[in-house]
Amino acid sequence: MRTTADARPQPLPPPRDMPPAARQAGATAAPFLPRVLFGVRLAASVCLALFVTYGLELENPFWAATTAAIVCQPSLGASMQKGRHRALGTLVGGLAMVALLSLFPQQRDLLILGLALWCGACGFAVVTLRGFASYAAALAGITSAIIFADTLADPSSAFLLAVVRVGEIAIGIFAAAVVALLTDTGSAGRQLEGLLRHAAARLSQGFLATLVAGTDTPETRAARHDMVRALGPLDAAIAAATGESAFLRARTGNLQAAAAALLDALVAWRDIGSHLGSHPGRAGADCAGLRHALTTVLARIDPADIDRAPERLAQDCRLAIAEIRAIGCGDATRRMLADAALTVATGIEAMAAGILLLRTRRGARRRWRAPPVVADPLPAVLNGARAFAAVAATAAFWVATAWPAGPFAIVFAAATTLIFGAFGDEARARAGDYAAGAAAMAALGAVLYVCVLPSLTTFPALAGVLAALFVPLGIMQAGTWHPVAFLAMSIASLPLLGVGNPASYDAAGYLNLALAVIAGTVTGTLFFVAMPVMDPPARARRLLALSLRDVHRLARGPLPTSPARWTALMSRRLEALPAQAPADDAAALMALLALGRAIMDLAQGLRGTRERARLSLALAHLAAGRPAAAQAVFAALEEACTGAPEEARLRARITVIREAIDAHAGLFTGRAGVPPPFI
């Protein structure tokens, strides 16, 4: 459930005409200014939410203030997107709990079982969905647990309470949005511009380096791997930027198309790099003239223009595309080179168009919808089981001990397992930081609850105390030193302090609630130890095994998927590949992505009955784990396609397939040590 909280605005450098001492002071303070701004924004959002709820005389204004603290993000786009999804998750969670209470109004055990199953389903969705949709799934489970805790005494009031909670959360979202609108400087759009500009430059430089060298070097492979890893942050930056304006939100498809064009260019770069690397002498010598011509054409595309003159860059790309299409290519290698150059130029043009859209706010709307896919179902199943077990175990302890604050411990146990379930191998560490932050807030809150808050009689005094608390928390939360711990302090502070209307202070009640917060977060953290996420090597092996299984399904036919769906699925798996995974695993996934696309292109392009029969035989050998036999049939098929010049693209597709099988033969024969997936 990753959001764009790390996409912080970059500070501007100090002016050149400043005195050296002032420049040094400015350079030292510049990195802290965005953090200070976020701390002020966080405190202002909380205080505004409290002011509105006090004015409306709501009984529990701390829920609105807590929502404002959760929704507040370093950029306006992230705040708006998180607010929308929080409202949606809260609404769904409230309706689900109302339905459970209507089904089991007097059957506590069945009600608890239903809540645990619902939290398990939300835990599954947390890992399955992406970005803020994942966050909405977590909120659906947490909201149900909150309403469960609040309505135990009177289940008949569940619907009214759900309506009130949704209203309080809407106030918190409104407060955070207003503060973000007043303090935002368009950072999400600039962040996305920077990512697109960097991707275009790396793509152009890397592909030209491959053409000039006539082979795929370790440096170009590493650059390509880094760009593949950047696809996930690019998707998150698009979500944040589209949250800043209705115009961009209506043109989300334009920006997603730019990201898809980047992936297409990376696949084309990989195909030609692999081919040149497999035949460094023959392919390089035979195509030296074409490589020189393509290098000359692409060298006219200056990536620096994407910043200073994106219109000129887009025009240069269109001219390059026209020149490349005019080049005649009769054999497979020359066709692959020309097609790869064409795809790279198209990708750079798409990124330039994305930057133009961000800057000018002009452009026709483009429809683009990526097919829904799941990279690997097992982590989602494990997280659903973890959330179910954590809620059920905490509820069992509450029933056995009759602990008055037990229902609130269930809330925090559910929150811990749901919030951090999508963080992979970072989940345990982040959950531990969250538990430590909740415990620290319980201690600090005790001092404020006993010694400070009872003496406050006016709202300005309360706002001053909260500002003194939230500004430092926001500064630390926007930093890099255990930010999750300070996020936990921000979230837990207002429920602990019990800022009610009217305010009332009960030391015993505070102790019970603090113990519930600590017990719930610790219980949720312990379930990440008892039911750990898969370690990075195991996850990488599973992603490879799943991809290989899907290639076998493609080979058995009839084709069960479309090229767009196959690309989306493999893209998700590339993004899900752990950072610790070796580059060979990423290369294998890229090869399987290219292999699947080539199989589908070939199946659609072959027209003769005999050729299609040969393709079916070759794919049958491949699915049966006989790559050598498949290679022999593919070689015969390639010879059969040497007649007409227009069949060069089909021969190029066969070349991609054969070279992918050669480079990763161990995957297809079972010698690579990748066990078949059981889910």
PDB file of C-alpha atoms in Angstrom, residues 383-648:
ATOM      1  CA  ASN A 383      -1.870 -11.109   4.505  1.00  0.00           C
ATOM      2  CA  GLY A 384      -5.564 -11.922   4.581  1.00  0.00           C
ATOM      3  CA  ALA A 385      -4.870 -14.874   6.881  1.00  0.00           C
ATOM      4  CA  ARG A 386      -2.652 -12.652   9.053  1.00  0.00           C
ATOM      5  CA  ALA A 387      -5.327  -9.986   9.459  1.00  0.00           C
ATOM      6  CA  PHE A 388      -7.969 -12.623  10.221  1.00  0.00           C
ATOM      7  CA  ALA A 389      -5.754 -14.323  12.825  1.00  0.00           C
ATOM      8  CA  ALA A 390      -4.743 -11.044  14.512  1.00  0.00           C
ATOM      9  CA  VAL A 391      -8.349  -9.879  14.900  1.00  0.00           C
ATOM     10  CA  ALA A 392      -9.560 -13.314  16.019  1.00  0.00           C
ATOM     11  CA  ALA A 393      -6.746 -13.746  18.571  1.00  0.00           C
ATOM     12  CA  THR A 394      -7.232 -10.269  20.064  1.00  0.00           C
ATOM     13  CA  ALA A 395     -11.002 -10.816  20.246  1.00  0.00           C
ATOM     14  CA  ALA A 396     -10.476 -14.193  21.929  1.00  0.00           C
ATOM     15  CA  PHE A 397      -8.274 -12.544  24.575  1.00  0.00           C
ATOM     16  CA  TRP A 398     -10.912  -9.863  25.122  1.00  0.00           C
ATOM     17  CA  VAL A 399     -13.697 -12.434  25.529  1.00  0.00           C
ATOM     18  CA  ALA A 400     -11.617 -14.587  27.886  1.00  0.00           C
ATOM     19  CA  THR A 401     -10.503 -11.696  30.140  1.00  0.00           C
ATOM     20  CA  ALA A 402     -13.542  -9.378  29.839  1.00  0.00           C
ATOM     21  CA  TRP A 403     -11.085  -6.491  29.449  1.00  0.00           C
ATOM     22  CA  PRO A 404     -13.119  -3.266  29.098  1.00  0.00           C
ATOM     23  CA  ALA A 405     -10.741  -1.799  26.508  1.00  0.00           C
ATOM     24  CA  GLY A 406     -10.446  -5.053  24.562  1.00  0.00           C
ATOM     25  CA  PRO A 407     -12.576  -3.903  21.597  1.00  0.00           C
ATOM     26  CA  PHE A 408     -10.208  -0.978  21.020  1.00  0.00           C
ATOM     27  CA  ALA A 409      -7.242  -3.361  21.088  1.00  0.00           C
ATOM     28  CA  ILE A 410      -8.993  -5.191  18.225  1.00  0.00           C
ATOM     29  CA  VAL A 411      -9.094  -1.902  16.301  1.00  0.00           C
ATOM     30  CA  PHE A 412      -5.359  -1.316  16.600  1.00  0.00           C
ATOM     31  CA  ALA A 413      -4.480  -4.952  15.896  1.00  0.00           C
ATOM     32  CA  ALA A 414      -6.522  -4.749  12.689  1.00  0.00           C
ATOM     33  CA  ALA A 415      -4.973  -1.388  11.793  1.00  0.00           C
ATOM     34  CA  THR A 416      -1.405  -2.651  12.181  1.00  0.00           C
ATOM     35  CA  THR A 417      -1.856  -5.771  10.057  1.00  0.00           C
ATOM     36  CA  LEU A 418      -3.894  -3.984   7.381  1.00  0.00           C
ATOM     37  CA  ILE A 419      -1.779  -0.859   7.043  1.00  0.00           C
ATOM     38  CA  PHE A 420       1.581  -2.584   6.687  1.00  0.00           C
ATOM     39  CA  GLY A 421       0.564  -5.748   4.866  1.00  0.00           C
ATOM     40  CA  ALA A 422       1.496  -4.335   1.457  1.00  0.00           C
ATOM     41  CA  PHE A 423       5.059  -3.359   2.361  1.00  0.00           C
ATOM     42  CA  GLY A 424       6.575  -6.759   1.661  1.00  0.00           C
ATOM     43  CA  ASP A 425       9.784  -7.521   3.529  1.00  0.00           C
ATOM     44  CA  GLU A 426       9.660  -4.017   5.072  1.00  0.00           C
ATOM     45  CA  ALA A 427       6.361  -4.791   6.816  1.00  0.00           C
ATOM     46  CA  ARG A 428       7.828  -6.217  10.023  1.00  0.00           C
ATOM     47  CA  ALA A 429      10.248  -3.318  10.542  1.00  0.00           C
ATOM     48  CA  ARG A 430       7.594  -0.718   9.773  1.00  0.00           C
ATOM     49  CA  ALA A 431       5.069  -2.393  12.063  1.00  0.00           C
ATOM     50  CA  GLY A 432       7.715  -2.471  14.814  1.00  0.00           C
ATOM     51  CA  ASP A 433       8.352   1.255  14.357  1.00  0.00           C
ATOM     52  CA  TYR A 434       4.612   1.857  14.461  1.00  0.00           C
ATOM     53  CA  ALA A 435       4.288  -0.040  17.742  1.00  0.00           C
ATOM     54  CA  ALA A 436       7.238   1.877  19.218  1.00  0.00           C
ATOM     55  CA  GLY A 437       5.694   5.180  18.143  1.00  0.00           C
ATOM     56  CA  ALA A 438       2.330   4.268  19.668  1.00  0.00           C
ATOM     57  CA  ALA A 439       4.030   3.358  22.953  1.00  0.00           C
ATOM     58  CA  ALA A 440       6.008   6.619  22.948  1.00  0.00           C
ATOM     59  CA  MET A 441       2.822   8.591  22.318  1.00  0.00           C
ATOM     60  CA  ALA A 442       1.095   6.788  25.163  1.00  0.00           C
ATOM     61  CA  ALA A 443       3.840   7.979  27.521  1.00  0.00           C
ATOM     62  CA  LEU A 444       3.938  11.527  26.163  1.00  0.00           C
ATOM     63  CA  GLY A 445       0.157  11.674  26.027  1.00  0.00           C
ATOM     64  CA  ALA A 446      -0.060  10.751  29.719  1.00  0.00           C
ATOM     65  CA  VAL A 447       1.882  13.898  30.592  1.00  0.00           C
ATOM     66  CA  LEU A 448      -0.297  16.071  28.366  1.00  0.00           C
ATOM     67  CA  TYR A 449      -3.497  14.354  29.525  1.00  0.00           C
ATOM     68  CA  VAL A 450      -2.789  14.793  33.241  1.00  0.00           C
ATOM     69  CA  CYS A 451      -0.709  17.957  33.460  1.00  0.00           C
ATOM     70  CA  VAL A 452      -1.598  20.184  30.494  1.00  0.00           C
ATOM     71  CA  LEU A 453      -5.016  19.589  28.915  1.00  0.00           C
ATOM     72  CA  PRO A 454      -7.175  19.925  32.062  1.00  0.00           C
ATOM     73  CA  SER A 455      -5.899  23.495  32.551  1.00  0.00           C
ATOM     74  CA  LEU A 456      -6.922  24.647  29.072  1.00  0.00           C
ATOM     75  CA  THR A 457     -10.189  26.569  28.872  1.00  0.00           C
ATOM     76  CA  THR A 458     -10.166  28.077  25.349  1.00  0.00           C
ATOM     77  CA  PHE A 459      -9.796  26.701  21.882  1.00  0.00           C
ATOM     78  CA  PRO A 460      -6.782  28.937  20.993  1.00  0.00           C
ATOM     79  CA  ALA A 461      -4.936  27.495  23.996  1.00  0.00           C
ATOM     80  CA  LEU A 462      -5.739  23.948  22.879  1.00  0.00           C
ATOM     81  CA  ALA A 463      -4.679  24.791  19.313  1.00  0.00           C
ATOM     82  CA  GLY A 464      -1.383  26.156  20.626  1.00  0.00           C
ATOM     83  CA  VAL A 465      -0.626  22.941  22.527  1.00  0.00           C
ATOM     84  CA  LEU A 466      -1.547  20.795  19.519  1.00  0.00           C
ATOM     85  CA  ALA A 467       0.609  22.947  17.231  1.00  0.00           C
ATOM     86  CA  ALA A 468       3.541  22.529  19.602  1.00  0.00           C
ATOM     87  CA  LEU A 469       2.980  18.759  19.385  1.00  0.00           C
ATOM     88  CA  PHE A 470       2.223  18.287  15.674  1.00  0.00           C
ATOM     89  CA  VAL A 471       4.779  20.624  14.090  1.00  0.00           C
ATOM     90  CA  PRO A 472       7.749  18.635  15.473  1.00  0.00           C
ATOM     91  CA  LEU A 473       5.955  15.345  14.712  1.00  0.00           C
ATOM     92  CA  GLY A 474       5.375  16.488  11.135  1.00  0.00           C
ATOM     93  CA  ILE A 475       9.011  17.535  10.723  1.00  0.00           C
ATOM     94  CA  MET A 476      10.201  14.130  11.903  1.00  0.00           C
ATOM     95  CA  GLN A 477       7.510  12.289   9.922  1.00  0.00           C
ATOM     96  CA  ALA A 478       8.737  13.960   6.705  1.00  0.00           C
ATOM     97  CA  GLY A 479      12.321  12.947   7.466  1.00  0.00           C
ATOM     98  CA  THR A 480      14.195   9.695   6.986  1.00  0.00           C
ATOM     99  CA  TRP A 481      14.845   8.591  10.576  1.00  0.00           C
ATOM    100  CA  HIS A 482      12.081   6.099  11.506  1.00  0.00           C
ATOM    101  CA  PRO A 483       9.279   8.243   9.993  1.00  0.00           C
ATOM    102  CA  VAL A 484       6.677   5.527  10.643  1.00  0.00           C
ATOM    103  CA  ALA A 485       7.200   5.888  14.406  1.00  0.00           C
ATOM    104  CA  PHE A 486       6.290   9.585  14.224  1.00  0.00           C
ATOM    105  CA  LEU A 487       3.371   8.796  11.915  1.00  0.00           C
ATOM    106  CA  ALA A 488       2.099   6.453  14.637  1.00  0.00           C
ATOM    107  CA  MET A 489       2.442   9.226  17.200  1.00  0.00           C
ATOM    108  CA  SER A 490       0.421  11.578  14.990  1.00  0.00           C
ATOM    109  CA  ILE A 491      -2.355   9.027  14.448  1.00  0.00           C
ATOM    110  CA  ALA A 492      -2.571   7.762  18.044  1.00  0.00           C
ATOM    111  CA  SER A 493      -2.290  11.149  19.752  1.00  0.00           C
ATOM    112  CA  LEU A 494      -5.845  12.454  19.342  1.00  0.00           C
ATOM    113  CA  PRO A 495      -7.724   9.245  20.270  1.00  0.00           C
ATOM    114  CA  LEU A 496      -5.456   8.949  23.327  1.00  0.00           C
ATOM    115  CA  LEU A 497      -5.893  12.555  24.387  1.00  0.00           C
ATOM    116  CA  GLY A 498      -9.658  12.153  23.983  1.00  0.00           C
ATOM    117  CA  VAL A 499     -10.338  15.667  22.751  1.00  0.00           C
ATOM    118  CA  GLY A 500     -14.105  15.476  23.213  1.00  0.00           C
ATOM    119  CA  ASN A 501     -17.006  17.901  23.239  1.00  0.00           C
ATOM    120  CA  PRO A 502     -17.286  18.579  26.094  1.00  0.00           C
ATOM    121  CA  ALA A 503     -13.806  17.560  27.249  1.00  0.00           C
ATOM    122  CA  SER A 504     -13.599  15.118  30.145  1.00  0.00           C
ATOM    123  CA  TYR A 505     -10.530  13.577  31.749  1.00  0.00           C
ATOM    124  CA  ASP A 506     -10.378  10.169  33.424  1.00  0.00           C
ATOM    125  CA  ALA A 507      -6.950   8.802  34.352  1.00  0.00           C
ATOM    126  CA  ALA A 508      -8.184   5.204  34.583  1.00  0.00           C
ATOM    127  CA  GLY A 509      -9.888   5.479  31.212  1.00  0.00           C
ATOM    128  CA  TYR A 510      -6.700   6.875  29.678  1.00  0.00           C
ATOM    129  CA  LEU A 511      -4.651   3.998  31.102  1.00  0.00           C
ATOM    130  CA  ASN A 512      -7.070   1.426  29.693  1.00  0.00           C
ATOM    131  CA  LEU A 513      -7.081   3.083  26.262  1.00  0.00           C
ATOM    132  CA  ALA A 514      -3.285   3.444  26.213  1.00  0.00           C
ATOM    133  CA  LEU A 515      -2.889  -0.233  27.082  1.00  0.00           C
ATOM    134  CA  ALA A 516      -5.353  -1.110  24.314  1.00  0.00           C
ATOM    135  CA  VAL A 517      -3.378   0.942  21.785  1.00  0.00           C
ATOM    136  CA  ILE A 518      -0.078  -0.639  22.806  1.00  0.00           C
ATOM    137  CA  ALA A 519      -1.485  -4.166  23.085  1.00  0.00           C
ATOM    138  CA  GLY A 520      -3.236  -3.949  19.708  1.00  0.00           C
ATOM    139  CA  THR A 521      -0.215  -2.596  17.831  1.00  0.00           C
ATOM    140  CA  VAL A 522       2.144  -5.072  19.492  1.00  0.00           C
ATOM    141  CA  THR A 523      -0.223  -7.958  18.700  1.00  0.00           C
ATOM    142  CA  GLY A 524      -0.400  -6.903  15.065  1.00  0.00           C
ATOM    143  CA  THR A 525       3.397  -6.642  14.936  1.00  0.00           C
ATOM    144  CA  LEU A 526       3.820 -10.089  16.495  1.00  0.00           C
ATOM    145  CA  PHE A 527       1.691 -11.610  13.751  1.00  0.00           C
ATOM    146  CA  PHE A 528       4.229 -10.324  11.236  1.00  0.00           C
ATOM    147  CA  VAL A 529       6.746 -12.415  13.202  1.00  0.00           C
ATOM    148  CA  ALA A 530       4.518 -15.476  13.603  1.00  0.00           C
ATOM    149  CA  MET A 531       3.327 -15.312   9.965  1.00  0.00           C
ATOM    150  CA  PRO A 532       6.222 -13.566   8.206  1.00  0.00           C
ATOM    151  CA  VAL A 533       6.134 -12.314   4.674  1.00  0.00           C
ATOM    152  CA  MET A 534       8.165 -14.242   2.142  1.00  0.00           C
ATOM    153  CA  ASP A 535      11.840 -13.350   2.060  1.00  0.00           C
ATOM    154  CA  PRO A 536      13.115 -11.586  -1.091  1.00  0.00           C
ATOM    155  CA  PRO A 537      14.758 -14.672  -2.693  1.00  0.00           C
ATOM    156  CA  ALA A 538      11.570 -16.709  -2.260  1.00  0.00           C
ATOM    157  CA  ARG A 539       9.440 -13.929  -3.727  1.00  0.00           C
ATOM    158  CA  ALA A 540      11.760 -13.581  -6.714  1.00  0.00           C
ATOM    159  CA  ARG A 541      11.638 -17.340  -7.348  1.00  0.00           C
ATOM    160  CA  ARG A 542       7.833 -17.326  -7.148  1.00  0.00           C
ATOM    161  CA  LEU A 543       7.538 -14.434  -9.598  1.00  0.00           C
ATOM    162  CA  LEU A 544       9.766 -16.300 -12.038  1.00  0.00           C
ATOM    163  CA  ALA A 545       7.821 -19.537 -11.522  1.00  0.00           C
ATOM    164  CA  LEU A 546       4.472 -17.825 -12.063  1.00  0.00           C
ATOM    165  CA  SER A 547       5.726 -16.112 -15.201  1.00  0.00           C
ATOM    166  CA  LEU A 548       7.128 -19.366 -16.569  1.00  0.00           C
ATOM    167  CA  ARG A 549       3.817 -21.111 -15.849  1.00  0.00           C
ATOM    168  CA  ASP A 550       1.972 -18.378 -17.740  1.00  0.00           C
ATOM    169  CA  VAL A 551       4.358 -18.726 -20.694  1.00  0.00           C
ATOM    170  CA  HIS A 552       3.540 -22.437 -20.746  1.00  0.00           C
ATOM    171  CA  ARG A 553      -0.160 -21.578 -20.772  1.00  0.00           C
ATOM    172  CA  LEU A 554       0.440 -19.248 -23.698  1.00  0.00           C
ATOM    173  CA  ALA A 555       2.315 -22.020 -25.479  1.00  0.00           C
ATOM    174  CA  ARG A 556      -0.455 -24.582 -24.959  1.00  0.00           C
ATOM    175  CA  GLY A 557      -3.042 -22.239 -26.493  1.00  0.00           C
ATOM    176  CA  PRO A 558      -5.515 -21.107 -27.404  1.00  0.00           C
ATOM    177  CA  LEU A 559      -4.170 -17.755 -26.244  1.00  0.00           C
ATOM    178  CA  PRO A 560      -5.842 -17.063 -22.869  1.00  0.00           C
ATOM    179  CA  THR A 561      -4.900 -13.407 -22.692  1.00  0.00           C
ATOM    180  CA  SER A 562      -4.298 -10.291 -24.761  1.00  0.00           C
ATOM    181  CA  PRO A 563      -0.980  -8.510 -25.398  1.00  0.00           C
ATOM    182  CA  ALA A 564      -2.121  -5.616 -23.190  1.00  0.00           C
ATOM    183  CA  ARG A 565      -3.020  -7.933 -20.330  1.00  0.00           C
ATOM    184  CA  TRP A 566       0.228  -9.873 -20.679  1.00  0.00           C
ATOM    185  CA  THR A 567       2.237  -6.643 -20.601  1.00  0.00           C
ATOM    186  CA  ALA A 568       0.325  -5.368 -17.559  1.00  0.00           C
ATOM    187  CA  LEU A 569       0.824  -8.660 -15.706  1.00  0.00           C
ATOM    188  CA  MET A 570       4.551  -8.853 -16.372  1.00  0.00           C
ATOM    189  CA  SER A 571       4.955  -5.162 -15.591  1.00  0.00           C
ATOM    190  CA  ARG A 572       3.378  -5.725 -12.177  1.00  0.00           C
ATOM    191  CA  ARG A 573       5.760  -8.625 -11.562  1.00  0.00           C
ATOM    192  CA  LEU A 574       8.750  -6.535 -12.531  1.00  0.00           C
ATOM    193  CA  GLU A 575       7.620  -3.842 -10.091  1.00  0.00           C
ATOM    194  CA  ALA A 576       7.040  -6.478  -7.386  1.00  0.00           C
ATOM    195  CA  LEU A 577      10.531  -7.938  -7.819  1.00  0.00           C
ATOM    196  CA  PRO A 578      12.429  -7.288  -4.550  1.00  0.00           C
ATOM    197  CA  ALA A 579      15.198  -4.723  -4.663  1.00  0.00           C
ATOM    198  CA  GLN A 580      17.582  -7.372  -3.273  1.00  0.00           C
ATOM    199  CA  ALA A 581      16.888  -9.712  -6.192  1.00  0.00           C
ATOM    200  CA  PRO A 582      19.871 -10.188  -8.527  1.00  0.00           C
ATOM    201  CA  ALA A 583      19.862  -8.505 -11.912  1.00  0.00           C
ATOM    202  CA  ASP A 584      19.628 -11.955 -13.559  1.00  0.00           C
ATOM    203  CA  ASP A 585      16.125 -12.416 -12.135  1.00  0.00           C
ATOM    204  CA  ALA A 586      15.009  -9.069 -13.562  1.00  0.00           C
ATOM    205  CA  ALA A 587      16.598 -10.009 -16.901  1.00  0.00           C
ATOM    206  CA  ALA A 588      14.735 -13.330 -16.876  1.00  0.00           C
ATOM    207  CA  LEU A 589      11.403 -11.589 -16.223  1.00  0.00           C
ATOM    208  CA  MET A 590      12.082  -9.105 -19.010  1.00  0.00           C
ATOM    209  CA  ALA A 591      12.930 -12.015 -21.321  1.00  0.00           C
ATOM    210  CA  LEU A 592       9.671 -13.790 -20.460  1.00  0.00           C
ATOM    211  CA  LEU A 593       7.750 -10.557 -21.050  1.00  0.00           C
ATOM    212  CA  ALA A 594       9.367 -10.211 -24.487  1.00  0.00           C
ATOM    213  CA  LEU A 595       8.852 -13.924 -25.192  1.00  0.00           C
ATOM    214  CA  GLY A 596       5.124 -13.816 -24.445  1.00  0.00           C
ATOM    215  CA  ARG A 597       4.601 -10.725 -26.577  1.00  0.00           C
ATOM    216  CA  ALA A 598       6.543 -12.281 -29.450  1.00  0.00           C
ATOM    217  CA  ILE A 599       4.464 -15.475 -29.246  1.00  0.00           C
ATOM    218  CA  MET A 600       1.214 -13.519 -29.465  1.00  0.00           C
ATOM    219  CA  ASP A 601       2.491 -11.314 -32.299  1.00  0.00           C
ATOM    220  CA  LEU A 602       3.621 -14.382 -34.214  1.00  0.00           C
ATOM    221  CA  ALA A 603       0.331 -16.218 -33.673  1.00  0.00           C
ATOM    222  CA  GLN A 604      -1.581 -13.229 -35.010  1.00  0.00           C
ATOM    223  CA  GLY A 605       0.782 -12.614 -37.933  1.00  0.00           C
ATOM    224  CA  LEU A 606       1.108 -16.104 -39.420  1.00  0.00           C
ATOM    225  CA  ARG A 607      -1.470 -16.777 -42.122  1.00  0.00           C
ATOM    226  CA  GLY A 608      -0.490 -20.075 -43.765  1.00  0.00           C
ATOM    227  CA  THR A 609      -1.910 -23.321 -42.403  1.00  0.00           C
ATOM    228  CA  ARG A 610       1.464 -25.051 -42.531  1.00  0.00           C
ATOM    229  CA  GLU A 611       3.232 -22.236 -40.714  1.00  0.00           C
ATOM    230  CA  ARG A 612       0.586 -22.121 -37.995  1.00  0.00           C
ATOM    231  CA  ALA A 613       0.905 -25.901 -37.545  1.00  0.00           C
ATOM    232  CA  ARG A 614       4.665 -25.517 -37.114  1.00  0.00           C
ATOM    233  CA  LEU A 615       4.138 -22.775 -34.559  1.00  0.00           C
ATOM    234  CA  SER A 616       1.736 -24.983 -32.585  1.00  0.00           C
ATOM    235  CA  LEU A 617       4.281 -27.831 -32.624  1.00  0.00           C
ATOM    236  CA  ALA A 618       7.103 -25.558 -31.457  1.00  0.00           C
ATOM    237  CA  LEU A 619       4.977 -24.141 -28.648  1.00  0.00           C
ATOM    238  CA  ALA A 620       3.931 -27.652 -27.604  1.00  0.00           C
ATOM    239  CA  HIS A 621       7.611 -28.619 -27.254  1.00  0.00           C
ATOM    240  CA  LEU A 622       8.232 -25.434 -25.251  1.00  0.00           C
ATOM    241  CA  ALA A 623       5.299 -26.101 -22.901  1.00  0.00           C
ATOM    242  CA  ALA A 624       6.511 -29.682 -22.371  1.00  0.00           C
ATOM    243  CA  GLY A 625       9.952 -28.525 -21.271  1.00  0.00           C
ATOM    244  CA  ARG A 626      11.778 -29.476 -24.480  1.00  0.00           C
ATOM    245  CA  PRO A 627      13.451 -26.217 -25.548  1.00  0.00           C
ATOM    246  CA  ALA A 628      15.906 -27.933 -27.920  1.00  0.00           C
ATOM    247  CA  ALA A 629      13.067 -29.512 -29.907  1.00  0.00           C
ATOM    248  CA  ALA A 630      11.205 -26.195 -29.882  1.00  0.00           C
ATOM    249  CA  GLN A 631      14.300 -24.430 -31.212  1.00  0.00           C
ATOM    250  CA  ALA A 632      14.548 -26.853 -34.120  1.00  0.00           C
ATOM    251  CA  VAL A 633      10.933 -26.240 -35.143  1.00  0.00           C
ATOM    252  CA  PHE A 634      11.303 -22.466 -34.738  1.00  0.00           C
ATOM    253  CA  ALA A 635      14.398 -22.613 -36.980  1.00  0.00           C
ATOM    254  CA  ALA A 636      12.370 -24.406 -39.660  1.00  0.00           C
ATOM    255  CA  LEU A 637       9.577 -21.877 -39.280  1.00  0.00           C
ATOM    256  CA  GLU A 638      12.070 -19.030 -39.667  1.00  0.00           C
ATOM    257  CA  GLU A 639      13.361 -20.534 -42.907  1.00  0.00           C
ATOM    258  CA  ALA A 640       9.781 -20.851 -44.168  1.00  0.00           C
ATOM    259  CA  CYS A 641       9.274 -17.108 -43.601  1.00  0.00           C
ATOM    260  CA  THR A 642      12.224 -15.963 -45.742  1.00  0.00           C
ATOM    261  CA  GLY A 643      10.219 -15.366 -48.886  1.00  0.00           C
ATOM    262  CA  ALA A 644       8.578 -11.942 -48.875  1.00  0.00           C
ATOM    263  CA  PRO A 645      10.251  -8.803 -47.455  1.00  0.00           C
ATOM    264  CA  GLU A 646       7.085  -8.002 -45.474  1.00  0.00           C
ATOM    265  CA  GLU A 647       7.705 -11.155 -43.438  1.00  0.00           C
ATOM    266  CA  ALA A 648      10.813  -9.615 -41.895  1.00  0.00           C
TER     267      ALA A 648
END
